Structures are given as C-alpha cells and as structure tokens.
Amino acid sequence: MRILIKSAAAALAFALPLGGSAVTPAFAQTGGYTSAGFQTYLPELRAQALREGVSRRTVDQVFPTLVFSARTIELDQAQPGGTSGSVSTPPFAPYRQRHVNPALISGGARRYAQNLPRLQEIGRRYGVTPSVLVAIWGHETSYGAVTGDFDLLNSLATLSYEGRRRALFSSEFVAALKMIDRGVPRSRLKGSWAGATGYPQFLPSVYLRVAADGDGDGHADIWQSQADALASIANYLSNAGWKPNTPWGVAVRVPAGFDRSALRSRVTSPRCQRVHERHTRWITVAEWRRMGIVLEGSAWPRDTELASLLEPDGPGQTAYLLTTNYRTILDYNCSNFYALSVGLLADAVSR
C-alpha cells in the first residue's frame, strides 16, 4: 500500500546583502526545510494530537523524541510530478517479470502450503480468496523480508511539517500515536518513508480501521505474526467489497477486428481516473463470449458475472476480463499493473 505524492519542489530565493545567493547542498535537497523549522512546527502538531483524542501520556512520551528526517523530504520531493494531458503508459511485461517472478512464485507457494489451514479459516471468516492474501503480502514486502526501516513518527511528522499534503500526513501521524495508545510499542513503528508499515504496508489509519487478530492471541501484530497480517489484509479486502467465490479476472485474447469503440466506459471515476479510464464498461461474461473473446486462462468466471476488459499493452497482446474483485485490489493500491500482478501471482502460488 503506497502513497504517490505529487512533487512540487519548493523554490526559495534568499536575498543577501551583496546581492548574491547561496544555498548549501543539504539545504537545497530538503527544499529549504530545516530541523529548526521542524521544531517550531511541532507545537501545532502536538495541539492537533491532543485535540483529536491522543492521550497526554503518549504525547508527552513521543514529542521530545521527534527528529527531523531530511531523507524523507528528499524522497518525497523526488516523486514523479502530476502532469496534464496524455501520458504514455510503459509496457506491462517488464513490471510483470519483476513482480511475478520465480522467486516470488516459489516463496508464495511455500508459504501458501505452510499456512493453508490458517488461510482457509481466514478465507471463510472474511470471504476472501486465500491466495490473493499471500500475493499481496509477497508484492508488498517479499513476504516480510523488506518492510522499511524509517521511523514512522519522524517521517510522518516531517511530511506534515513540509506541508504539501499536511492534512493527510498530520492525520496519519495522529493515527500512529493512537496505535501507541492501543498498546503498539514505538519500536514497532518502522516502515516506508511515506508511513506504510508491517507485512501488509498499512498506513496507521488503515491499521486502526482493519488490523485483525488472526492467531487468537488478542493482538493485531502485522509486523511479526503472519496470521495477523493475512487476516488484516483479508479484513481490508472484505471491507472494500470483495465478492466471495469469484475470481479477480482471467486472461483472454481479443479477436482481430474487434470494435472497441462501443464498449468505452461512459462513467468517470472519482478516484484514480487514469487507472479506470483504461477499462471498458461492464457487461456480462456471457456477452463477452458472444462477442468472440477467447479464453487464455484456466476457466471462465460465471456467465452472469459482470466484467470489464483491460488491454494493458494495447490491441494484439494478452488482455484481461476483470471482475469487481479486481477493483477491490485497486482499492488497496490504485495501479493496474499492481492489481494485475497481484492477481497473476495469486493464481501462480495456488496452482
């Protein structure tokens, strides 16, 4: 689970007495944000935390320890910027090779087999396909091998101070403090520079909303318990609308001369518009079959299932019929390449 931050590096000019200008490399790399400025901002963040219900004990323990993270600023400002107009889409194949590779498939198949009884129980409880849980775990952190080592509170406080998405990051910072109020040790709060943590790479607000106890010990430990992490992913997908006993999609071939113009979606998505505009409108699988779409996967979804068509590399290449469960994976990470690779990895680890 990741946040893409639109980059708009701050441009600061400093008038000097002699009419010249001088900016140190470190100062330039952080867009002019400094440790001193960070400390000046912290009382505002402290007041917000108390106002939003964080205990004074946690606030008093945490705030004296907070440190400005220059590296977080550098990484944030290196993010791709938002652009207007058409943007070319890279091919899917290289992404697929990186994220549905033999190591992830074999590692996922091994963990799928090792955890199968638990996965089946979690699948029944939440109505979610077990192999998809394993695939998200593998995609996010290589099954827990790469979870990030940034101090979440320092990073989130720094991003809030930076201010370009202050409402988001101050809210996530407060959520991280509430995790401590719930008993999560500060030492657990490590992860990506943008605030994602644990095996499933949850933001703090997501942890508070859907983290689940999968092993029955009374805790939702997404950092060390595979069962808790898998149950938490399942709870997320269930809350996002996962439909039980329904595949995410299936690979298909589109016949030559196929008329795509009549199938363009007339609906504009309020979220991730560029991701969703590549999908056709919804029609039933039976209708797709009547149009001559040819199955390349293992089995068709039910004829009555609604599906949309996605051709990630354009006409003439492998296409996918996608059910509403694919859109649920997009809710976890709004990228067609991400959702496709999760679905394909899930299929591979459960074979």
PDB file of C-alpha atoms in Angstrom, residues 30-236:
ATOM      1  CA  THR A  30      15.377  19.425   1.538  1.00  0.00           C
ATOM      2  CA  GLY A  31      13.707  22.329  -0.260  1.00  0.00           C
ATOM      3  CA  GLY A  32      14.692  24.736   2.498  1.00  0.00           C
ATOM      4  CA  TYR A  33      13.071  22.726   5.297  1.00  0.00           C
ATOM      5  CA  THR A  34      15.211  22.547   8.407  1.00  0.00           C
ATOM      6  CA  SER A  35      15.422  20.892  11.791  1.00  0.00           C
ATOM      7  CA  ALA A  36      14.867  24.270  13.451  1.00  0.00           C
ATOM      8  CA  GLY A  37      11.738  24.870  11.381  1.00  0.00           C
ATOM      9  CA  PHE A  38      10.543  21.376  12.249  1.00  0.00           C
ATOM     10  CA  GLN A  39      10.887  22.033  15.970  1.00  0.00           C
ATOM     11  CA  THR A  40       8.993  25.301  15.562  1.00  0.00           C
ATOM     12  CA  TYR A  41       6.137  23.434  13.865  1.00  0.00           C
ATOM     13  CA  LEU A  42       5.812  20.643  16.457  1.00  0.00           C
ATOM     14  CA  PRO A  43       3.632  22.558  18.987  1.00  0.00           C
ATOM     15  CA  GLU A  44       0.959  22.863  16.291  1.00  0.00           C
ATOM     16  CA  LEU A  45       1.091  19.111  15.677  1.00  0.00           C
ATOM     17  CA  ARG A  46       1.033  18.418  19.413  1.00  0.00           C
ATOM     18  CA  ALA A  47      -2.109  20.518  19.834  1.00  0.00           C
ATOM     19  CA  GLN A  48      -3.787  18.619  16.993  1.00  0.00           C
ATOM     20  CA  ALA A  49      -2.931  15.263  18.577  1.00  0.00           C
ATOM     21  CA  LEU A  50      -4.429  16.246  21.927  1.00  0.00           C
ATOM     22  CA  ARG A  51      -7.476  17.761  20.249  1.00  0.00           C
ATOM     23  CA  GLU A  52      -8.088  14.524  18.325  1.00  0.00           C
ATOM     24  CA  GLY A  53      -8.009  12.311  21.381  1.00  0.00           C
ATOM     25  CA  VAL A  54      -4.437  11.077  21.795  1.00  0.00           C
ATOM     26  CA  SER A  55      -3.597  10.578  25.460  1.00  0.00           C
ATOM     27  CA  ARG A  56      -1.415  13.201  27.113  1.00  0.00           C
ATOM     28  CA  ARG A  57       0.845  10.398  28.322  1.00  0.00           C
ATOM     29  CA  THR A  58       1.629   9.297  24.764  1.00  0.00           C
ATOM     30  CA  VAL A  59       2.064  12.878  23.582  1.00  0.00           C
ATOM     31  CA  ASP A  60       4.449  13.639  26.446  1.00  0.00           C
ATOM     32  CA  GLN A  61       6.456  10.487  25.735  1.00  0.00           C
ATOM     33  CA  VAL A  62       6.726  10.897  21.965  1.00  0.00           C
ATOM     34  CA  PHE A  63       7.156  14.584  21.180  1.00  0.00           C
ATOM     35  CA  PRO A  64      10.522  15.091  22.945  1.00  0.00           C
ATOM     36  CA  THR A  65      11.925  12.228  20.817  1.00  0.00           C
ATOM     37  CA  LEU A  66      10.855  13.522  17.392  1.00  0.00           C
ATOM     38  CA  VAL A  67      13.639  14.287  14.931  1.00  0.00           C
ATOM     39  CA  PHE A  68      13.513  15.972  11.524  1.00  0.00           C
ATOM     40  CA  SER A  69      14.105  13.483   8.672  1.00  0.00           C
ATOM     41  CA  ALA A  70      15.931  15.156   5.798  1.00  0.00           C
ATOM     42  CA  ARG A  71      15.969  11.865   3.878  1.00  0.00           C
ATOM     43  CA  THR A  72      12.169  11.724   3.984  1.00  0.00           C
ATOM     44  CA  ILE A  73      11.971  15.192   2.422  1.00  0.00           C
ATOM     45  CA  GLU A  74      14.446  14.194  -0.305  1.00  0.00           C
ATOM     46  CA  LEU A  75      12.475  11.066  -1.190  1.00  0.00           C
ATOM     47  CA  ASP A  76       9.174  12.911  -1.166  1.00  0.00           C
ATOM     48  CA  GLN A  77      10.441  15.628  -3.476  1.00  0.00           C
ATOM     49  CA  ALA A  78      11.890  13.016  -5.845  1.00  0.00           C
ATOM     50  CA  GLN A  79       8.409  11.597  -6.505  1.00  0.00           C
ATOM     51  CA  PRO A  80       7.039  11.962 -10.063  1.00  0.00           C
ATOM     52  CA  GLY A  81       5.003  15.110 -10.531  1.00  0.00           C
ATOM     53  CA  GLY A  82       1.428  15.310 -11.685  1.00  0.00           C
ATOM     54  CA  THR A  83       1.039  16.145 -15.376  1.00  0.00           C
ATOM     55  CA  SER A  84      -1.806  17.221 -17.551  1.00  0.00           C
ATOM     56  CA  GLY A  85      -2.620  15.819 -20.949  1.00  0.00           C
ATOM     57  CA  SER A  86      -1.789  12.375 -22.257  1.00  0.00           C
ATOM     58  CA  VAL A  87       0.993  10.385 -20.647  1.00  0.00           C
ATOM     59  CA  SER A  88       2.409   7.296 -22.319  1.00  0.00           C
ATOM     60  CA  THR A  89       1.994   4.052 -20.406  1.00  0.00           C
ATOM     61  CA  PRO A  90       5.001   1.728 -20.185  1.00  0.00           C
ATOM     62  CA  PRO A  91       4.591  -1.926 -21.182  1.00  0.00           C
ATOM     63  CA  PHE A  92       3.265  -4.343 -18.590  1.00  0.00           C
ATOM     64  CA  ALA A  93       5.711  -7.187 -19.344  1.00  0.00           C
ATOM     65  CA  PRO A  94       8.781  -5.742 -17.520  1.00  0.00           C
ATOM     66  CA  TYR A  95       6.675  -4.958 -14.446  1.00  0.00           C
ATOM     67  CA  ARG A  96       5.201  -8.446 -14.526  1.00  0.00           C
ATOM     68  CA  GLN A  97       8.662 -10.012 -14.754  1.00  0.00           C
ATOM     69  CA  ARG A  98       9.735  -8.126 -11.633  1.00  0.00           C
ATOM     70  CA  HIS A  99       6.645  -8.865  -9.557  1.00  0.00           C
ATOM     71  CA  VAL A 100       5.505 -12.283 -10.786  1.00  0.00           C
ATOM     72  CA  ASN A 101       8.942 -13.873 -10.907  1.00  0.00           C
ATOM     73  CA  PRO A 102      10.101 -17.398  -9.983  1.00  0.00           C
ATOM     74  CA  ALA A 103      11.352 -16.327  -6.536  1.00  0.00           C
ATOM     75  CA  LEU A 104       8.053 -14.704  -5.556  1.00  0.00           C
ATOM     76  CA  ILE A 105       6.063 -17.593  -7.009  1.00  0.00           C
ATOM     77  CA  SER A 106       8.074 -20.306  -5.232  1.00  0.00           C
ATOM     78  CA  GLY A 107       8.202 -18.313  -1.986  1.00  0.00           C
ATOM     79  CA  GLY A 108       4.481 -17.694  -2.165  1.00  0.00           C
ATOM     80  CA  ALA A 109       3.667 -21.313  -2.979  1.00  0.00           C
ATOM     81  CA  ARG A 110       5.728 -22.450   0.006  1.00  0.00           C
ATOM     82  CA  ARG A 111       4.022 -20.043   2.386  1.00  0.00           C
ATOM     83  CA  TYR A 112       0.636 -20.855   0.905  1.00  0.00           C
ATOM     84  CA  ALA A 113       1.185 -24.555   1.645  1.00  0.00           C
ATOM     85  CA  GLN A 114       2.632 -23.900   5.112  1.00  0.00           C
ATOM     86  CA  ASN A 115      -0.267 -21.656   6.113  1.00  0.00           C
ATOM     87  CA  LEU A 116      -3.066 -23.434   4.233  1.00  0.00           C
ATOM     88  CA  PRO A 117      -5.254 -24.436   7.231  1.00  0.00           C
ATOM     89  CA  ARG A 118      -4.982 -20.919   8.665  1.00  0.00           C
ATOM     90  CA  LEU A 119      -5.531 -19.350   5.252  1.00  0.00           C
ATOM     91  CA  GLN A 120      -8.640 -21.440   4.683  1.00  0.00           C
ATOM     92  CA  GLU A 121     -10.036 -20.382   8.060  1.00  0.00           C
ATOM     93  CA  ILE A 122      -9.290 -16.720   7.327  1.00  0.00           C
ATOM     94  CA  GLY A 123     -10.808 -17.110   3.868  1.00  0.00           C
ATOM     95  CA  ARG A 124     -14.023 -18.494   5.354  1.00  0.00           C
ATOM     96  CA  ARG A 125     -14.170 -15.780   8.009  1.00  0.00           C
ATOM     97  CA  TYR A 126     -13.766 -12.875   5.590  1.00  0.00           C
ATOM     98  CA  GLY A 127     -14.979 -14.415   2.328  1.00  0.00           C
ATOM     99  CA  VAL A 128     -11.708 -13.603   0.553  1.00  0.00           C
ATOM    100  CA  THR A 129      -9.626 -15.852  -1.720  1.00  0.00           C
ATOM    101  CA  PRO A 130      -6.606 -17.042   0.350  1.00  0.00           C
ATOM    102  CA  SER A 131      -4.070 -16.944  -2.487  1.00  0.00           C
ATOM    103  CA  VAL A 132      -4.774 -13.231  -3.037  1.00  0.00           C
ATOM    104  CA  LEU A 133      -3.779 -12.560   0.585  1.00  0.00           C
ATOM    105  CA  VAL A 134      -0.454 -14.311   0.040  1.00  0.00           C
ATOM    106  CA  ALA A 135       0.107 -12.444  -3.232  1.00  0.00           C
ATOM    107  CA  ILE A 136      -0.416  -9.020  -1.631  1.00  0.00           C
ATOM    108  CA  TRP A 137       1.934  -9.983   1.209  1.00  0.00           C
ATOM    109  CA  GLY A 138       4.546 -11.025  -1.348  1.00  0.00           C
ATOM    110  CA  HIS A 139       4.093  -7.977  -3.531  1.00  0.00           C
ATOM    111  CA  GLU A 140       4.215  -5.501  -0.659  1.00  0.00           C
ATOM    112  CA  THR A 141       7.186  -6.816   1.327  1.00  0.00           C
ATOM    113  CA  SER A 142       8.535 -10.000  -0.323  1.00  0.00           C
ATOM    114  CA  TYR A 143       6.761 -11.995   2.411  1.00  0.00           C
ATOM    115  CA  GLY A 144       8.084  -9.783   5.181  1.00  0.00           C
ATOM    116  CA  ALA A 145      11.700  -9.543   4.007  1.00  0.00           C
ATOM    117  CA  VAL A 146      11.569  -5.836   3.098  1.00  0.00           C
ATOM    118  CA  THR A 147       9.331  -3.753   5.348  1.00  0.00           C
ATOM    119  CA  GLY A 148      11.305  -0.491   5.606  1.00  0.00           C
ATOM    120  CA  ASP A 149      13.362   0.952   8.446  1.00  0.00           C
ATOM    121  CA  PHE A 150      12.188   4.569   8.621  1.00  0.00           C
ATOM    122  CA  ASP A 151      10.890   5.729  11.992  1.00  0.00           C
ATOM    123  CA  LEU A 152       7.228   6.293  11.120  1.00  0.00           C
ATOM    124  CA  LEU A 153       6.626   9.068  13.619  1.00  0.00           C
ATOM    125  CA  ASN A 154       9.671  11.047  12.495  1.00  0.00           C
ATOM    126  CA  SER A 155       8.764  10.601   8.821  1.00  0.00           C
ATOM    127  CA  LEU A 156       5.085  11.456   9.234  1.00  0.00           C
ATOM    128  CA  ALA A 157       5.819  14.473  11.423  1.00  0.00           C
ATOM    129  CA  THR A 158       8.404  15.640   8.877  1.00  0.00           C
ATOM    130  CA  LEU A 159       5.977  15.249   5.961  1.00  0.00           C
ATOM    131  CA  SER A 160       3.320  17.095   7.932  1.00  0.00           C
ATOM    132  CA  TYR A 161       5.801  19.918   8.593  1.00  0.00           C
ATOM    133  CA  GLU A 162       6.692  20.016   4.880  1.00  0.00           C
ATOM    134  CA  GLY A 163       3.062  20.905   4.367  1.00  0.00           C
ATOM    135  CA  ARG A 164       2.287  19.952   0.783  1.00  0.00           C
ATOM    136  CA  ARG A 165      -0.149  17.279   1.994  1.00  0.00           C
ATOM    137  CA  ARG A 166      -0.369  18.349   5.606  1.00  0.00           C
ATOM    138  CA  ALA A 167      -3.957  17.234   6.170  1.00  0.00           C
ATOM    139  CA  LEU A 168      -3.068  13.686   5.103  1.00  0.00           C
ATOM    140  CA  PHE A 169       0.206  13.311   6.953  1.00  0.00           C
ATOM    141  CA  SER A 170      -0.799  15.073  10.156  1.00  0.00           C
ATOM    142  CA  SER A 171      -3.816  12.757  10.275  1.00  0.00           C
ATOM    143  CA  GLU A 172      -1.593   9.695   9.758  1.00  0.00           C
ATOM    144  CA  PHE A 173       0.795  10.955  12.438  1.00  0.00           C
ATOM    145  CA  VAL A 174      -2.083  11.245  14.909  1.00  0.00           C
ATOM    146  CA  ALA A 175      -3.240   7.750  13.911  1.00  0.00           C
ATOM    147  CA  ALA A 176       0.253   6.418  14.666  1.00  0.00           C
ATOM    148  CA  LEU A 177       0.061   7.966  18.133  1.00  0.00           C
ATOM    149  CA  LYS A 178      -3.312   6.268  18.626  1.00  0.00           C
ATOM    150  CA  MET A 179      -1.631   2.975  17.756  1.00  0.00           C
ATOM    151  CA  ILE A 180       0.690   3.574  20.710  1.00  0.00           C
ATOM    152  CA  ASP A 181      -2.351   4.340  22.854  1.00  0.00           C
ATOM    153  CA  ARG A 182      -3.673   0.927  21.813  1.00  0.00           C
ATOM    154  CA  GLY A 183      -0.524  -0.750  23.058  1.00  0.00           C
ATOM    155  CA  VAL A 184       1.643  -0.942  19.933  1.00  0.00           C
ATOM    156  CA  PRO A 185       5.264  -0.355  21.023  1.00  0.00           C
ATOM    157  CA  ARG A 186       7.011   2.657  19.492  1.00  0.00           C
ATOM    158  CA  SER A 187       9.768   0.298  18.357  1.00  0.00           C
ATOM    159  CA  ARG A 188       7.277  -1.469  16.056  1.00  0.00           C
ATOM    160  CA  LEU A 189       6.522   1.732  14.154  1.00  0.00           C
ATOM    161  CA  LYS A 190       9.053   1.296  11.367  1.00  0.00           C
ATOM    162  CA  GLY A 191       8.318   1.228   7.674  1.00  0.00           C
ATOM    163  CA  SER A 192       8.463   3.224   4.462  1.00  0.00           C
ATOM    164  CA  TRP A 193       9.345   6.907   4.345  1.00  0.00           C
ATOM    165  CA  ALA A 194       5.685   7.658   3.467  1.00  0.00           C
ATOM    166  CA  GLY A 195       4.298   5.934   6.560  1.00  0.00           C
ATOM    167  CA  ALA A 196       3.384   2.389   5.474  1.00  0.00           C
ATOM    168  CA  THR A 197       4.264  -0.328   7.977  1.00  0.00           C
ATOM    169  CA  GLY A 198       4.281  -4.057   8.633  1.00  0.00           C
ATOM    170  CA  TYR A 199       3.932  -7.072   6.349  1.00  0.00           C
ATOM    171  CA  PRO A 200       0.899  -5.562   4.545  1.00  0.00           C
ATOM    172  CA  GLN A 201       2.348  -1.999   4.477  1.00  0.00           C
ATOM    173  CA  PHE A 202      -0.648  -0.370   6.129  1.00  0.00           C
ATOM    174  CA  LEU A 203      -0.822   3.331   6.846  1.00  0.00           C
ATOM    175  CA  PRO A 204      -1.575   3.979  10.538  1.00  0.00           C
ATOM    176  CA  SER A 205      -5.182   4.966   9.819  1.00  0.00           C
ATOM    177  CA  VAL A 206      -5.682   1.703   7.922  1.00  0.00           C
ATOM    178  CA  TYR A 207      -4.200  -0.267  10.816  1.00  0.00           C
ATOM    179  CA  LEU A 208      -6.671   1.348  13.211  1.00  0.00           C
ATOM    180  CA  ARG A 209      -9.549   0.544  10.873  1.00  0.00           C
ATOM    181  CA  VAL A 210      -8.884  -3.042   9.756  1.00  0.00           C
ATOM    182  CA  ALA A 211      -5.951  -4.661  11.606  1.00  0.00           C
ATOM    183  CA  ALA A 212      -7.121  -8.083  12.799  1.00  0.00           C
ATOM    184  CA  ASP A 213      -6.060 -10.829  15.189  1.00  0.00           C
ATOM    185  CA  GLY A 214      -5.508 -13.896  13.039  1.00  0.00           C
ATOM    186  CA  ASP A 215      -3.906 -16.216  15.588  1.00  0.00           C
ATOM    187  CA  GLY A 216      -6.196 -15.640  18.563  1.00  0.00           C
ATOM    188  CA  ASP A 217      -3.652 -14.120  20.937  1.00  0.00           C
ATOM    189  CA  GLY A 218      -5.613 -10.901  21.410  1.00  0.00           C
ATOM    190  CA  HIS A 219      -3.222  -8.705  19.406  1.00  0.00           C
ATOM    191  CA  ALA A 220      -3.093  -7.489  15.809  1.00  0.00           C
ATOM    192  CA  ASP A 221       0.644  -7.821  15.182  1.00  0.00           C
ATOM    193  CA  ILE A 222       1.174  -7.123  11.470  1.00  0.00           C
ATOM    194  CA  TRP A 223       4.971  -6.919  11.982  1.00  0.00           C
ATOM    195  CA  GLN A 224       5.736 -10.400  13.288  1.00  0.00           C
ATOM    196  CA  SER A 225       2.605 -12.556  13.002  1.00  0.00           C
ATOM    197  CA  GLN A 226       1.908 -13.951   9.542  1.00  0.00           C
ATOM    198  CA  ALA A 227      -1.600 -14.939  10.645  1.00  0.00           C
ATOM    199  CA  ASP A 228      -2.385 -11.413  11.847  1.00  0.00           C
ATOM    200  CA  ALA A 229      -1.014  -9.854   8.666  1.00  0.00           C
ATOM    201  CA  LEU A 230      -3.012 -12.190   6.421  1.00  0.00           C
ATOM    202  CA  ALA A 231      -6.208 -11.693   8.437  1.00  0.00           C
ATOM    203  CA  SER A 232      -5.697  -7.930   8.296  1.00  0.00           C
ATOM    204  CA  ILE A 233      -5.310  -7.976   4.505  1.00  0.00           C
ATOM    205  CA  ALA A 234      -8.451 -10.119   4.304  1.00  0.00           C
ATOM    206  CA  ASN A 235     -10.350  -7.680   6.505  1.00  0.00           C
ATOM    207  CA  TYR A 236      -9.226  -4.800   4.279  1.00  0.00           C
TER     208      TYR A 236
END
